[in-house]
Short mmCIF file of C-alpha atoms in Angstrom, two decimals:
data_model
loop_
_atom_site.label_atom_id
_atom_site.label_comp_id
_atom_site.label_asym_id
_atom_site.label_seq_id
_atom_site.Cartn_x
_atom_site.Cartn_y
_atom_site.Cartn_z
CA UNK N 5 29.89 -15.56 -34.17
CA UNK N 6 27.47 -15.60 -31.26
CA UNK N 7 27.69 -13.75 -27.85
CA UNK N 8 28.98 -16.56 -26.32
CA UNK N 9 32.42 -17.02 -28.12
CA UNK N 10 32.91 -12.75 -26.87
CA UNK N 11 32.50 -14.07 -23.24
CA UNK N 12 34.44 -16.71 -23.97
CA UNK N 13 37.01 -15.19 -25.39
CA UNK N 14 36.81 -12.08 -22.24
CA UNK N 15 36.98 -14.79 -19.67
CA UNK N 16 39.84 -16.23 -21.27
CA UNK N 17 41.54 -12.89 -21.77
CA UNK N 18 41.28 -11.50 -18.50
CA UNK N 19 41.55 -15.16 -16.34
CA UNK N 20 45.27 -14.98 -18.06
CA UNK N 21 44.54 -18.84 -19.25
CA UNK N 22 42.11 -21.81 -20.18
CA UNK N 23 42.07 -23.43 -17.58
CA UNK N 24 40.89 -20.59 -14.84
CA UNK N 25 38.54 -19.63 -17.35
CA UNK N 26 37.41 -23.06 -18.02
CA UNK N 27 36.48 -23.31 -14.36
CA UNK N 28 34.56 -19.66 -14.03
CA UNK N 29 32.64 -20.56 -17.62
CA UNK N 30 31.67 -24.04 -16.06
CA UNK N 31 33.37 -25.81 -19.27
CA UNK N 32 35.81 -27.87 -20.18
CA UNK N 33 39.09 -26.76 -21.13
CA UNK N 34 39.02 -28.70 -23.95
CA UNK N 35 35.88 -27.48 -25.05
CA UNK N 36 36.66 -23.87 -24.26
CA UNK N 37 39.67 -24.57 -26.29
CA UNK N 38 37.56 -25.35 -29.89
CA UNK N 39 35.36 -22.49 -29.27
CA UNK N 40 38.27 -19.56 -29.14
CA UNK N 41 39.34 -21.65 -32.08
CA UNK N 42 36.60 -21.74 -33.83
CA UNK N 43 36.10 -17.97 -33.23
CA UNK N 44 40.13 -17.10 -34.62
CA UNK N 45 39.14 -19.27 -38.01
CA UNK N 46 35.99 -16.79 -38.46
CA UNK N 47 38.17 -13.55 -37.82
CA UNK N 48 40.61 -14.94 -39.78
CA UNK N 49 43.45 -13.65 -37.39
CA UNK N 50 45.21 -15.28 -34.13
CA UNK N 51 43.87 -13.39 -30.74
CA UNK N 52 45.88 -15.50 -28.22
CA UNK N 53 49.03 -16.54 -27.35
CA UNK N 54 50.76 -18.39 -24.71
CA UNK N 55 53.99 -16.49 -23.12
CA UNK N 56 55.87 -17.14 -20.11
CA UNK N 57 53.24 -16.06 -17.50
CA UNK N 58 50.08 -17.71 -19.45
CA UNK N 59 47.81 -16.92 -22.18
CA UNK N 60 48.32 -13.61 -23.78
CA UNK N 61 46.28 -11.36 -26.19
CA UNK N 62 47.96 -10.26 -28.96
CA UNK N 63 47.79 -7.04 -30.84
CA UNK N 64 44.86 -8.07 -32.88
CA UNK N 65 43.44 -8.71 -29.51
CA UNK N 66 44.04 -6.74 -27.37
CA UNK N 67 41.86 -4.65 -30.32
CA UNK N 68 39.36 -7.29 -30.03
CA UNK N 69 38.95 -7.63 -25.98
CA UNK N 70 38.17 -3.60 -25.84
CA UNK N 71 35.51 -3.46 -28.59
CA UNK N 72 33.80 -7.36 -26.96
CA UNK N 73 34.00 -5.93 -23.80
CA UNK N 74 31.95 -3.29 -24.90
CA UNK N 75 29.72 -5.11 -26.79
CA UNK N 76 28.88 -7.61 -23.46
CA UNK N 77 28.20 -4.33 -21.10
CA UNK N 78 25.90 -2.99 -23.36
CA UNK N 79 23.90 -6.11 -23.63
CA UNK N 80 23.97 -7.04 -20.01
CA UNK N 81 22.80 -3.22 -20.04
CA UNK N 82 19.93 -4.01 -22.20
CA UNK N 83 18.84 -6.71 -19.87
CA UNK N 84 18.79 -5.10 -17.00
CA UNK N 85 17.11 -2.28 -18.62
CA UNK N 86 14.19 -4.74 -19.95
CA UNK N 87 13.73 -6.32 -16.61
CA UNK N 88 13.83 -2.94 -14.71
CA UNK N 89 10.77 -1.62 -17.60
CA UNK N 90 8.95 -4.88 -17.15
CA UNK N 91 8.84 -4.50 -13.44
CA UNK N 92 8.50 -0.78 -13.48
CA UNK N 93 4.93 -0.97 -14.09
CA UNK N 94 4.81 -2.27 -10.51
CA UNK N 95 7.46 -1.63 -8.68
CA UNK N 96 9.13 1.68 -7.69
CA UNK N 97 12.81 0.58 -5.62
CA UNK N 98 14.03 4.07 -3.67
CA UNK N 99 16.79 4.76 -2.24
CA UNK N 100 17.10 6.54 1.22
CA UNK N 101 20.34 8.09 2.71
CA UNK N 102 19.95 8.02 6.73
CA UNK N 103 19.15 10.06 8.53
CA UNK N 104 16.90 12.11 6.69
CA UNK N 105 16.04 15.18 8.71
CA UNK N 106 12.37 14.35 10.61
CA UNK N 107 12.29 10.66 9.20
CA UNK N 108 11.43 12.42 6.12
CA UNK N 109 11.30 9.29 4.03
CA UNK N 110 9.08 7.66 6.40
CA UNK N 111 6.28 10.54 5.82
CA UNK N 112 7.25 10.55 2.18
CA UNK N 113 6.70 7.04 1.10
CA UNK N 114 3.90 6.19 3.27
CA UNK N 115 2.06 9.07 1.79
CA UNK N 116 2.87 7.86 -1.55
CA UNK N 117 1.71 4.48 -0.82
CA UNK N 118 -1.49 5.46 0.47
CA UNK N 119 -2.17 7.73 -2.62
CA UNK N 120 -1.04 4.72 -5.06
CA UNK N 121 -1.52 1.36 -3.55
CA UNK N 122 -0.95 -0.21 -7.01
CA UNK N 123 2.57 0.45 -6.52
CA UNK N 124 4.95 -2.06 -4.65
CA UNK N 125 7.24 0.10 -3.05
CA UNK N 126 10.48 -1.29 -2.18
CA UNK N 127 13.56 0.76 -0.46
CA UNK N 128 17.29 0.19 0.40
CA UNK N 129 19.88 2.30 2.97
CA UNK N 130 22.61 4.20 0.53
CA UNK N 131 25.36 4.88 2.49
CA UNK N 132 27.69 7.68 1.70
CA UNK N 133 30.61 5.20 0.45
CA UNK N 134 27.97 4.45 -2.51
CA UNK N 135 26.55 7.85 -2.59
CA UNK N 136 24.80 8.04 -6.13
CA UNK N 137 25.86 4.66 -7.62
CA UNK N 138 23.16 2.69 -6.65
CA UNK N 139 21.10 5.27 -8.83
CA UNK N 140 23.60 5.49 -12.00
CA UNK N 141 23.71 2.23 -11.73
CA UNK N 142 20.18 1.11 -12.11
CA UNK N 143 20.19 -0.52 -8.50
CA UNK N 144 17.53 2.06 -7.49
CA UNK N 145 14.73 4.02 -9.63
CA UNK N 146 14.63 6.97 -7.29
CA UNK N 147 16.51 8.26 -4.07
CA UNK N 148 16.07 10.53 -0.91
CA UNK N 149 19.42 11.72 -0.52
CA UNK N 150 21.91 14.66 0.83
CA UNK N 151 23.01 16.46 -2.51
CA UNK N 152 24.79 17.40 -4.37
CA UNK N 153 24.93 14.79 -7.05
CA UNK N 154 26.30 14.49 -10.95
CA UNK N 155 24.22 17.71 -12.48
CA UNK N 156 24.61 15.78 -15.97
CA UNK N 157 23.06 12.15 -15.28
CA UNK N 158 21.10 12.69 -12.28
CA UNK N 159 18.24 15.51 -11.94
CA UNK N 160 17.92 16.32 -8.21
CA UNK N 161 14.67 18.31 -6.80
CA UNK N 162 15.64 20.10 -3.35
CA UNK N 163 12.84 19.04 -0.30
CA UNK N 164 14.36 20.40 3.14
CA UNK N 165 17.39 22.25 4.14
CA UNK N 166 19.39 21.21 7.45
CA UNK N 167 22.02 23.55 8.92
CA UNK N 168 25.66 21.98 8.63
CA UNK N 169 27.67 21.07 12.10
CA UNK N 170 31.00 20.06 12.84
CA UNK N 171 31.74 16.66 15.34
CA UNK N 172 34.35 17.37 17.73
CA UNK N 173 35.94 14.42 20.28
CA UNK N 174 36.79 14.99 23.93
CA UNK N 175 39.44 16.90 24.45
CA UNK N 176 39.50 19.26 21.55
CA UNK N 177 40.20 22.54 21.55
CA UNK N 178 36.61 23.09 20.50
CA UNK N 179 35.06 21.23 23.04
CA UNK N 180 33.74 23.87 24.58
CA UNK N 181 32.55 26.09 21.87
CA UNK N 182 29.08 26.97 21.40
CA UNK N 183 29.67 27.38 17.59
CA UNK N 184 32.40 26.69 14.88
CA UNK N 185 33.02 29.84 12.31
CA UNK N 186 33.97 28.85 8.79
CA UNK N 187 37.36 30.19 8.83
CA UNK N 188 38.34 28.06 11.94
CA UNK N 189 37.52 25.22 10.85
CA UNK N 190 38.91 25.18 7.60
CA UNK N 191 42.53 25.11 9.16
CA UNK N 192 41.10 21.75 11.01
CA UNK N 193 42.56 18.32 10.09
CA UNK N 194 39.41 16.19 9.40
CA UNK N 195 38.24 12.38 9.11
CA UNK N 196 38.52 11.24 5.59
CA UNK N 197 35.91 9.47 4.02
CA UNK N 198 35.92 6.46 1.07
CA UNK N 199 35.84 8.95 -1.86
CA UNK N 200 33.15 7.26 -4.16
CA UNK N 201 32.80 11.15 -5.93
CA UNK N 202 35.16 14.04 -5.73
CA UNK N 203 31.88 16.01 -5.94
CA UNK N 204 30.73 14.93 -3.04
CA UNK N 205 33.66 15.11 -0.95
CA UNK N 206 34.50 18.31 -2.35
CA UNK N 207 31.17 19.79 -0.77
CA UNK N 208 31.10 17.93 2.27
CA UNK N 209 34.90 18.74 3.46
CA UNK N 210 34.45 22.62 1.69
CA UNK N 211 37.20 22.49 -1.37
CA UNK N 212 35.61 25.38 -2.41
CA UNK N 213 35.80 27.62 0.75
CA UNK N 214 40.10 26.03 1.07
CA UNK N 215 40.61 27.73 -2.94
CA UNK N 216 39.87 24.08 -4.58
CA UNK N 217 42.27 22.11 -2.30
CA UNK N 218 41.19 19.21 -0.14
CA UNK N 219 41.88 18.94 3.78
CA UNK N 220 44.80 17.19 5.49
CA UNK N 221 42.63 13.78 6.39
CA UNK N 222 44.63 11.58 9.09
CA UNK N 223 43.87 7.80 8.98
CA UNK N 224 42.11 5.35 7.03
CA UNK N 225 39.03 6.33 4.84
CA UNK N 226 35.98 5.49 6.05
CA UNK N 227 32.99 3.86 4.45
CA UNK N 228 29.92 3.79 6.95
CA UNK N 229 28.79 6.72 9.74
CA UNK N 230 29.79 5.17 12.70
CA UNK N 231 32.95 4.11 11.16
CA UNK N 232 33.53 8.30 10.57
CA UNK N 233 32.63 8.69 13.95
CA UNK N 234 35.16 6.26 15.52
CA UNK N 235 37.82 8.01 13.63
CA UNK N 236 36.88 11.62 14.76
CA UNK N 237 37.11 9.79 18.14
CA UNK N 238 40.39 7.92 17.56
CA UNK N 239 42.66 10.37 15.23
CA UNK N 240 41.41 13.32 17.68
CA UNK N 241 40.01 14.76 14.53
CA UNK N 242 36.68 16.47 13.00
CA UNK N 243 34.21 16.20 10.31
CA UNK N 244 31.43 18.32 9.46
CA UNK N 245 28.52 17.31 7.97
CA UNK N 246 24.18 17.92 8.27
CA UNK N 247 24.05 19.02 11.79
CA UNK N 248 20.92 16.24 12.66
CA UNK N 249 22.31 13.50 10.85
CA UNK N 250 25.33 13.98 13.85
CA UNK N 251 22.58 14.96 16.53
CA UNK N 252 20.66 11.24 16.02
CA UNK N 253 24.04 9.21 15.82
CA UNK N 254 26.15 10.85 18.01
CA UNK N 255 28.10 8.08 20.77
CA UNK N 256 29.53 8.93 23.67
CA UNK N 257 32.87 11.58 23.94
CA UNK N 258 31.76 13.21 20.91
CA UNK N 259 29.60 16.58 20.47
CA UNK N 260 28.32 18.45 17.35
CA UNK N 261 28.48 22.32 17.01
CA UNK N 262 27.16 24.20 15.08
CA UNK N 263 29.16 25.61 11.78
CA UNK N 264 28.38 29.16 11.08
CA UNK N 265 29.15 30.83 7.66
CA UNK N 266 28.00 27.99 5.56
CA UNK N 267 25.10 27.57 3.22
CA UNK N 268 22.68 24.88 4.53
CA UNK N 269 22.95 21.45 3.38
CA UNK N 270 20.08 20.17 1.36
CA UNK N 271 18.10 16.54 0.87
CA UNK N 272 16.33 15.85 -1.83
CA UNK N 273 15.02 13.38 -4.75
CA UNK N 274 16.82 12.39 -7.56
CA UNK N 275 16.25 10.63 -10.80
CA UNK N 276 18.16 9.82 -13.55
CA UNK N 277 18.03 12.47 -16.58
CA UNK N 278 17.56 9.41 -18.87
CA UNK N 279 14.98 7.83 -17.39
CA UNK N 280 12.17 8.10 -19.53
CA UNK N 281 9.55 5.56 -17.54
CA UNK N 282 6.77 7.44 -15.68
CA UNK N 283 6.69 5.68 -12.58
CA UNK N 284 9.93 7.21 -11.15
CA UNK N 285 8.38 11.10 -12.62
CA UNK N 286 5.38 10.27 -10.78
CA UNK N 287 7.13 9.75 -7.63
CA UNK N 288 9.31 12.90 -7.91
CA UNK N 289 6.29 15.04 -8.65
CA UNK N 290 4.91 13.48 -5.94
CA UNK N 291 6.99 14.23 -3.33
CA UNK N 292 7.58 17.85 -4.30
CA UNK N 293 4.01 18.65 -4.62
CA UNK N 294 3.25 17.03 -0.95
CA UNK N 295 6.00 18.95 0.44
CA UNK N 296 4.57 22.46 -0.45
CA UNK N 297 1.50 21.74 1.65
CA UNK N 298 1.43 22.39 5.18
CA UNK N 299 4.30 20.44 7.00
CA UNK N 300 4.04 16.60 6.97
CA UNK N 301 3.38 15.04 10.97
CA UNK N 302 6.62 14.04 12.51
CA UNK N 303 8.68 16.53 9.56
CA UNK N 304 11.09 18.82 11.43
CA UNK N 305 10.62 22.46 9.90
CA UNK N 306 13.00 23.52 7.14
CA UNK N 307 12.94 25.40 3.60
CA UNK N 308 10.89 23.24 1.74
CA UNK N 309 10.00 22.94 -1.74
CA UNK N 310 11.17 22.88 -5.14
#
């Protein structure tokens, strides 16, 4: 049995027939055929079957499929994890959630370049639809990023702290306010967002502060910033979130206030726990250490530090 009668045999089992899986393998059917043959004569048992609506696992598997599936993730796994240690040596890829309060990750990376020009440094936007998947997943080593984040895969280092405001359209009732108190807004319908984690949301839209349940959220999730802001705009609803983040993006017919009674929000960089390769500690260390010097040019104050 090699690796390739498992993917075989997945394609086959989750295309629902030969010949779609034939076509995404780049084989013949007929050749795809003699291999899932070949690997029922070494199991000794029949996996497939054909019933009315195609090809069908049977019991023995349905066992099988689970257990290959496995097996396939956890080598693709192993591949990526080789190629991300060969390349690690060299390259650090970070991950930035704008905007960052001051262009923070601007200061940040250049100053890490300067002090290590051995390292490539490459970066990518993580919007708040992905939030930290890009970083479970391997996509990214490291990431400057609004917390919080999974406490058990991910250790996150706070750098700044940014007061929290609420976006209001034309014509609300708070239109006028100078400020937003907690316990008015929490009666507020707000603008759902894609829910990538329930820990996130669950900060962002204060679970918490409503006794664990979420908000009523009119309208379609969305999965980008401006697409949150054209719904505050359309559904005549809110959405709170890190006052300057709102402040640099804000379009016409919508204002920010500031929300009183909350904790801060707070930035900062995150690794994965099981990340054992130094480049991405070095970074982290980095940054932290940098930030408890005097305030980087172009940094907007804030509670910095670890």
């Amino acid at each position: 049995m090699e690796l390739r009668h498992l993917r075989y045999f997945v394609a086959v089992a989750e295309q629902g027939g030969f010949t779609r899986a034939a076509t995404l393998l780049h084989l013949s059917q007929p050749a795809l055929s003699r291999q899932i043959r070949d690997l029922e004569r070494e199991l000794c048992v029949q996996l497939l079957i054909r019933g009315p609506v195609g090809v069908l696992p049977t019991p023995a598997g349905e066992v099988f499929y689970e257990r290959a599936r496995h097996v396939l993730a956890a080598v693709d796994e192993a591949g990526r994890a080789a190629r991300r240690a060969a390349e690690g040596q060299r390259t650090l890829r970070v991950g930035v959630w704008l905007p960052l309060p001051g262009g923070l990750h601007i200061s940040l990376l250049t100053a890490f370049g300067h002090a290590h020009p051995e390292v490539h440094l490459s970066w990518r936007e993580i919007g708040f639809a992905e939030y930290e998947q890009p970083l479970l997943d391997g996509e990214v080593d490291v990431a400057l990023m609004w917390l919080p984040v999974d406490p058990e895969r991910l250790l996150a280092v706070p750098l700044a702290s940014e007061p929290r405001g609420l976006a209001v359209p034309r014509g609300h009732a708070l239109w006028d306010a100078d400020s937003v108190p907690l316990a008015d807004a929490l009666s507020l319908p707000l603008a759902p967002v894609h829910q990538v984690s329930t820990r996130m949301c669950g900060y962002w839209q204060m679970w918490a502060e409503r006794g664990g349940e979420p908000p009523l959220a009119p309208g379609e999730p969305s999965a980008t910033v401006p697409e949150l802001l054209l719904a505050i705009r359309l559904n005549g609803v809110v959405c709170p979130g890190p006052l300057y983040t709102y402040q640099v993006q804000l379009p016409e017919g919508l204002r920010v206030l500031p929300l009183t009674g909350v904790t801060d929000a707070e930035c900062g960089v995150v690794r994965r726990r099981d990340d054992r390769r130094e480049l991405p500690r070095l970074f982290c260390d980095f940054v932290v250490a940098i930030l408890r010097r005097p305030p980087l040019p172009g940094v907007m104050p804030g509670r910095q530090g670890a």
